[in-house]
mmCIF file with all atom_site columns, C-alpha atoms in Angstrom:
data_model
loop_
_atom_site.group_PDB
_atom_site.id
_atom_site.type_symbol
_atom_site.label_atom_id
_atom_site.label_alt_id
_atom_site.label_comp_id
_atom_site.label_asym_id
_atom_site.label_entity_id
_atom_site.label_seq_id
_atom_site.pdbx_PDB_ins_code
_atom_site.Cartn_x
_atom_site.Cartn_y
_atom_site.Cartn_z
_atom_site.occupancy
_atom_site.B_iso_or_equiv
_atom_site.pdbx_formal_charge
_atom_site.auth_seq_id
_atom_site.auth_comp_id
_atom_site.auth_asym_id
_atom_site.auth_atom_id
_atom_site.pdbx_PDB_model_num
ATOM 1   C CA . UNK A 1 1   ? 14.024  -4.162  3.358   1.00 0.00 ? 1   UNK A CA 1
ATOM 2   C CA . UNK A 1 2   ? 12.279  -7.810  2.766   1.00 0.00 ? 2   UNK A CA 1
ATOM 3   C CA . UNK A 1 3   ? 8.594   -7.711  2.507   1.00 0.00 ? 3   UNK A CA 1
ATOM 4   C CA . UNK A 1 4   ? 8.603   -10.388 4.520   1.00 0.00 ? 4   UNK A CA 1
ATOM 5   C CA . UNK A 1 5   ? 9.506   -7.488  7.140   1.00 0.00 ? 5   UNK A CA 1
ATOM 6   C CA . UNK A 1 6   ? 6.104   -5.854  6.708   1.00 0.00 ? 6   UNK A CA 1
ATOM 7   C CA . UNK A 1 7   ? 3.199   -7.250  8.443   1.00 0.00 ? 7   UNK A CA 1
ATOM 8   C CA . UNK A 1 8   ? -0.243  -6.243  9.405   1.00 0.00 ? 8   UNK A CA 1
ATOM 9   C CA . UNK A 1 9   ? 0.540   -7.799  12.444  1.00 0.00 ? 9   UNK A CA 1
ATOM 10  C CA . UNK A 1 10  ? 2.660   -5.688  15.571  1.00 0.00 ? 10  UNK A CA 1
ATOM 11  C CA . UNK A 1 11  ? 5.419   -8.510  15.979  1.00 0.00 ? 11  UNK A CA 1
ATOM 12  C CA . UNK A 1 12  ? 7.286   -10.470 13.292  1.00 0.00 ? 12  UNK A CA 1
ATOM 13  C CA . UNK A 1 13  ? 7.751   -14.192 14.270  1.00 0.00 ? 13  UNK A CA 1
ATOM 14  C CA . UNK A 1 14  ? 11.541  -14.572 15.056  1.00 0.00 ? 14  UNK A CA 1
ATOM 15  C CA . UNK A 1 15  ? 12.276  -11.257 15.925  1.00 0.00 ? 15  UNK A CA 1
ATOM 16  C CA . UNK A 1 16  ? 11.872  -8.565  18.211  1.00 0.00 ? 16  UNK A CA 1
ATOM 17  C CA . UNK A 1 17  ? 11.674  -5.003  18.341  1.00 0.00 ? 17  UNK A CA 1
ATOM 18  C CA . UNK A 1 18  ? 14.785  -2.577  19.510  1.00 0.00 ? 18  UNK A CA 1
ATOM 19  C CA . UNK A 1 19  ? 13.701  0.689   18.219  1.00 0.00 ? 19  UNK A CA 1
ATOM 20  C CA . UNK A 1 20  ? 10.330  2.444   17.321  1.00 0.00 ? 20  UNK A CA 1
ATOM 21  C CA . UNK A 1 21  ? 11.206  4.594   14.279  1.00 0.00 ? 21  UNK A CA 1
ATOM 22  C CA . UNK A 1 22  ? 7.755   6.134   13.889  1.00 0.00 ? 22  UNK A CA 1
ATOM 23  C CA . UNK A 1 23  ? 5.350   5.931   11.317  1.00 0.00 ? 23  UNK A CA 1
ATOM 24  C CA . UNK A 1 24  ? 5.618   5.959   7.334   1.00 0.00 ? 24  UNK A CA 1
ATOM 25  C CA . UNK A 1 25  ? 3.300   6.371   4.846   1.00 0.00 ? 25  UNK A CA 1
ATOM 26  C CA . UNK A 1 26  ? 2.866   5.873   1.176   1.00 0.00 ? 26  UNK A CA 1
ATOM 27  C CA . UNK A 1 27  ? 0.414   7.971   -0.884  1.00 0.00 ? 27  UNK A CA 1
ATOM 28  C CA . UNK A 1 28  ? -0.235  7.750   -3.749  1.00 0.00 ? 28  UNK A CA 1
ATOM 29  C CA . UNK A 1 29  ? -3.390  9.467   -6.457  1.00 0.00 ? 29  UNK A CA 1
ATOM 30  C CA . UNK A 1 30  ? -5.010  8.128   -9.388  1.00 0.00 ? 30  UNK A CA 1
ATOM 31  C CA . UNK A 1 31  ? -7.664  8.796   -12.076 1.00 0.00 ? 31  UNK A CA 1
ATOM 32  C CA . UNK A 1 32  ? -9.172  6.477   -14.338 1.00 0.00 ? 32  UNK A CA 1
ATOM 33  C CA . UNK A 1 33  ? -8.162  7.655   -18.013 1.00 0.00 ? 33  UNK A CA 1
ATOM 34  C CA . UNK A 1 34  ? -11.447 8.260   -20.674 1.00 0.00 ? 34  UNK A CA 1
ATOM 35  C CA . UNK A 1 35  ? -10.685 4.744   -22.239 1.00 0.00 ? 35  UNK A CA 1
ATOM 36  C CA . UNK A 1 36  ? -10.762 3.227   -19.356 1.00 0.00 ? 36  UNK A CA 1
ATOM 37  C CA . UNK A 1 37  ? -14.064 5.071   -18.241 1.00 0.00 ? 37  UNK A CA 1
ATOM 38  C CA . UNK A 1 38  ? -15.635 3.624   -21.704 1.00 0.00 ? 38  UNK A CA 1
ATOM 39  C CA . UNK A 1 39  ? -13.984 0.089   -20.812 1.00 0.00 ? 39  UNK A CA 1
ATOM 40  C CA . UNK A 1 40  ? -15.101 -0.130  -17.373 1.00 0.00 ? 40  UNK A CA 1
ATOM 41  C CA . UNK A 1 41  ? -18.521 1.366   -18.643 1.00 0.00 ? 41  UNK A CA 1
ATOM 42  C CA . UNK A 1 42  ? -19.179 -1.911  -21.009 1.00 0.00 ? 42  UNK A CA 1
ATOM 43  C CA . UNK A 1 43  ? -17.575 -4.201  -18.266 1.00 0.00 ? 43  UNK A CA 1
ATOM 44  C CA . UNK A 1 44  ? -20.649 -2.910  -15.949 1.00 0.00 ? 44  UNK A CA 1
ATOM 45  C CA . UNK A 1 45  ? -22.990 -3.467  -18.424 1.00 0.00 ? 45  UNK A CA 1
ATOM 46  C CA . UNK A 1 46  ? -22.181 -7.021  -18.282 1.00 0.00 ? 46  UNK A CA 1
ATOM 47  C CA . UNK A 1 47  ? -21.430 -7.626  -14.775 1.00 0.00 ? 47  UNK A CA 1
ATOM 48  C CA . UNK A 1 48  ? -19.133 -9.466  -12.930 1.00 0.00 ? 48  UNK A CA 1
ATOM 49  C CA . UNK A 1 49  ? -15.035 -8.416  -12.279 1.00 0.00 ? 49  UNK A CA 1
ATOM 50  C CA . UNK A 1 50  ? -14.369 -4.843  -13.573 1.00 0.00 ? 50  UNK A CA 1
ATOM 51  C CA . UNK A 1 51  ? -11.096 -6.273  -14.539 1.00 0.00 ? 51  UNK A CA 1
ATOM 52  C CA . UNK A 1 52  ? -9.999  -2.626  -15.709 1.00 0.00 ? 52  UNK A CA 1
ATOM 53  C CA . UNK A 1 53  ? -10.857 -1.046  -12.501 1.00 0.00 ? 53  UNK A CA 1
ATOM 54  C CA . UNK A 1 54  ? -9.239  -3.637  -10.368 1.00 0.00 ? 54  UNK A CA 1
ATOM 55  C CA . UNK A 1 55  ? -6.205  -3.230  -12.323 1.00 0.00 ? 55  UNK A CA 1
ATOM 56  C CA . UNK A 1 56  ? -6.033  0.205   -11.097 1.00 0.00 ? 56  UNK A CA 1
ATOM 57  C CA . UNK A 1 57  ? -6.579  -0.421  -7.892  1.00 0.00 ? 57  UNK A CA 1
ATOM 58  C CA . UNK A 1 58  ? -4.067  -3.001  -7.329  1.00 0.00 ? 58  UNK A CA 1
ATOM 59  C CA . UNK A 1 59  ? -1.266  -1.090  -9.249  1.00 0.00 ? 59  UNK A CA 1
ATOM 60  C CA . UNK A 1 60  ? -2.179  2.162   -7.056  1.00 0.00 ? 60  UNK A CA 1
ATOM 61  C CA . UNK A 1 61  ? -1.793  -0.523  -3.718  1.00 0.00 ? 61  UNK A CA 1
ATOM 62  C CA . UNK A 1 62  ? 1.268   -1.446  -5.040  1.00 0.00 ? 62  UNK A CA 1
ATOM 63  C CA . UNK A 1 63  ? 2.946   2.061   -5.854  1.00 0.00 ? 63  UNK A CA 1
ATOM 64  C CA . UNK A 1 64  ? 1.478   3.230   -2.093  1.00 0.00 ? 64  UNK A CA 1
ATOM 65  C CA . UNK A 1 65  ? 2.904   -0.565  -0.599  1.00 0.00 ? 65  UNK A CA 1
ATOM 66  C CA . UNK A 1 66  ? 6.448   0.776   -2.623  1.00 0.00 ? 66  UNK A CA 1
ATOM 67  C CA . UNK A 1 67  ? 6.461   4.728   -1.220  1.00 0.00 ? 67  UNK A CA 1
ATOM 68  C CA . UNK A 1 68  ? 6.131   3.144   2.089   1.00 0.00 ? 68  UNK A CA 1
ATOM 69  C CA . UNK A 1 69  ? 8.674   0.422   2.290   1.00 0.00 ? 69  UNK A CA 1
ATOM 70  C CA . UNK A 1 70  ? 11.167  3.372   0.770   1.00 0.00 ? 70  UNK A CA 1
ATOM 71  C CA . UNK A 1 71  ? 9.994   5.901   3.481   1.00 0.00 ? 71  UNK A CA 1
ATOM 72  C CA . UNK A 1 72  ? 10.942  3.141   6.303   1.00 0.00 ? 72  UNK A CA 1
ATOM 73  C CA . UNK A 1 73  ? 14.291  2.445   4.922   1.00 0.00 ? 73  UNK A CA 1
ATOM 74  C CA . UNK A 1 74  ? 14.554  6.109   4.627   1.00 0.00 ? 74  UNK A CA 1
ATOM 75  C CA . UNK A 1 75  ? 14.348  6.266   8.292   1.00 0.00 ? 75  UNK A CA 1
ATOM 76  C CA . UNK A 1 76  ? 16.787  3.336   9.069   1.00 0.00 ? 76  UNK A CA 1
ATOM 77  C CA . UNK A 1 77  ? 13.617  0.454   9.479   1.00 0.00 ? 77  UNK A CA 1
ATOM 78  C CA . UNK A 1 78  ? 14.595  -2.985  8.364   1.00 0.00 ? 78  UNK A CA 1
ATOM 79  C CA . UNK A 1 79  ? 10.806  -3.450  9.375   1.00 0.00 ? 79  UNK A CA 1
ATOM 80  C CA . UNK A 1 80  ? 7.303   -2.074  9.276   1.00 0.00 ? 80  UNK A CA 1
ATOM 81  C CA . UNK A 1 81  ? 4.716   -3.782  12.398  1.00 0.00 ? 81  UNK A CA 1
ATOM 82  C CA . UNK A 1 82  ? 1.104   -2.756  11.610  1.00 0.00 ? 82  UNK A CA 1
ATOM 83  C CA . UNK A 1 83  ? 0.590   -2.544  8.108   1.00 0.00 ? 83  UNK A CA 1
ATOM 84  C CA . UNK A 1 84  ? -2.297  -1.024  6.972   1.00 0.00 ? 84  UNK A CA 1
ATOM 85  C CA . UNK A 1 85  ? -4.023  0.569   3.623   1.00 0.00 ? 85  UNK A CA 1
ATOM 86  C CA . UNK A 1 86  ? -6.844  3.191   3.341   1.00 0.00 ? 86  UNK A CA 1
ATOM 87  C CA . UNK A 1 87  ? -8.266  4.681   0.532   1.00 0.00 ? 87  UNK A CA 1
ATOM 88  C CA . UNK A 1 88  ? -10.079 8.389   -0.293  1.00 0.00 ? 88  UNK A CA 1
ATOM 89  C CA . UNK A 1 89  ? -12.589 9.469   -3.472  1.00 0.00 ? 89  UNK A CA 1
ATOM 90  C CA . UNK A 1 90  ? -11.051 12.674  -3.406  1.00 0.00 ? 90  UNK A CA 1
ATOM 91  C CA . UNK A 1 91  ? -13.004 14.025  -6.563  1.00 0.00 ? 91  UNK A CA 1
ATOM 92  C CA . UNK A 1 92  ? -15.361 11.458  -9.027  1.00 0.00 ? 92  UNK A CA 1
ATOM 93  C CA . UNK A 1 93  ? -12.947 9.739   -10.422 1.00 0.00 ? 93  UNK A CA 1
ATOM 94  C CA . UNK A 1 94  ? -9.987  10.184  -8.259  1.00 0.00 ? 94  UNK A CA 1
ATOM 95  C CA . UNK A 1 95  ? -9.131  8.098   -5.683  1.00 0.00 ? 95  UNK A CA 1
ATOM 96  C CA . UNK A 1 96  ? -6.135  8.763   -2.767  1.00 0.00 ? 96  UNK A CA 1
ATOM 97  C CA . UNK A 1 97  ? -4.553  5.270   -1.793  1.00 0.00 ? 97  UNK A CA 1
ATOM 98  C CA . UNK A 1 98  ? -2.537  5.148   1.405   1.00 0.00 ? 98  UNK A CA 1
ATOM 99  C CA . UNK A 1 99  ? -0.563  2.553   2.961   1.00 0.00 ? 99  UNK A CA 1
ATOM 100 C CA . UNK A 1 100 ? 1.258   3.068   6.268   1.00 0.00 ? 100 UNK A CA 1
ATOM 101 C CA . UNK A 1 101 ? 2.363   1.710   9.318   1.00 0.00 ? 101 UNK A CA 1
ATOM 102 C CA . UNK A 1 102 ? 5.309   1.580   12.332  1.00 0.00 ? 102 UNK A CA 1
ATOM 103 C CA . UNK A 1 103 ? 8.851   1.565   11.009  1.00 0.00 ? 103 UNK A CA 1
ATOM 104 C CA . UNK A 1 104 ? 11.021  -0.338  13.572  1.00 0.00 ? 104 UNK A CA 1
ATOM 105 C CA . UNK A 1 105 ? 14.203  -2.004  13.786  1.00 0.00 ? 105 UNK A CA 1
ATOM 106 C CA . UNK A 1 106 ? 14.065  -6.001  14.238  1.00 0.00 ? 106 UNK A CA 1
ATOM 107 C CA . UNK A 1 107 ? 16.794  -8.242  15.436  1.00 0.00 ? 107 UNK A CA 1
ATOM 108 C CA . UNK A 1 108 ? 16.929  -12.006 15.128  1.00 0.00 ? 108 UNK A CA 1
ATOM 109 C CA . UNK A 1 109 ? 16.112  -13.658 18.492  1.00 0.00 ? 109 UNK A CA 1
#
């Protein structure tokens, strides 16, 4: 599957829908390590980007972005409509990060 096939959007430009597969979903959980705790703790002290926690956060978007894409080709998609991402504080420290949205098969118009 292209990302170019996954869109928060419900209809891909140039295409059209001929088969609702359901949805898929990638999870995935994280936890900030003790060095990063005692990085991110100076970084607050001097405000601005937390550089090290927004490195975290985008790599866990991108692993739950990943399980997703392979859990619509897993189901035959070629395309996911109505892309979203959530995300959970499970326990201090540990966050849940969750991307989903409608597998489908697209043609060409």
């Amino acid at each position: 599957m292209y990302e170019s096939l996954v869109t928060t959007a419900f209809t891909i430009d140039g295409y059209r829908v001929v088969k609702n597969l359901g949805v898929v979903r990638g999870i995935t959980v994280r936890s900030r390590s003790i060095i990063g705790n005692i990085g991110a703790a100076f970084q607050i002290l001097f405000g601005g980007n937390i550089s090290l926690l927004q490195e975290l956060c985008e790599k866990a978007r991108q692993d739950a972005f990943g399980i997703m894409v392979l859990h619509a080709q897993q189901v035959g998609a070629n395309a996911v409509i109505g892309m979203r991402y959530d995300a959970n504080e499970i326990m201090s420290g540990v966050a849940e990060v969750l991307a989903y949205g409608t597998a489908v098969m697209v043609e060409k118009v």
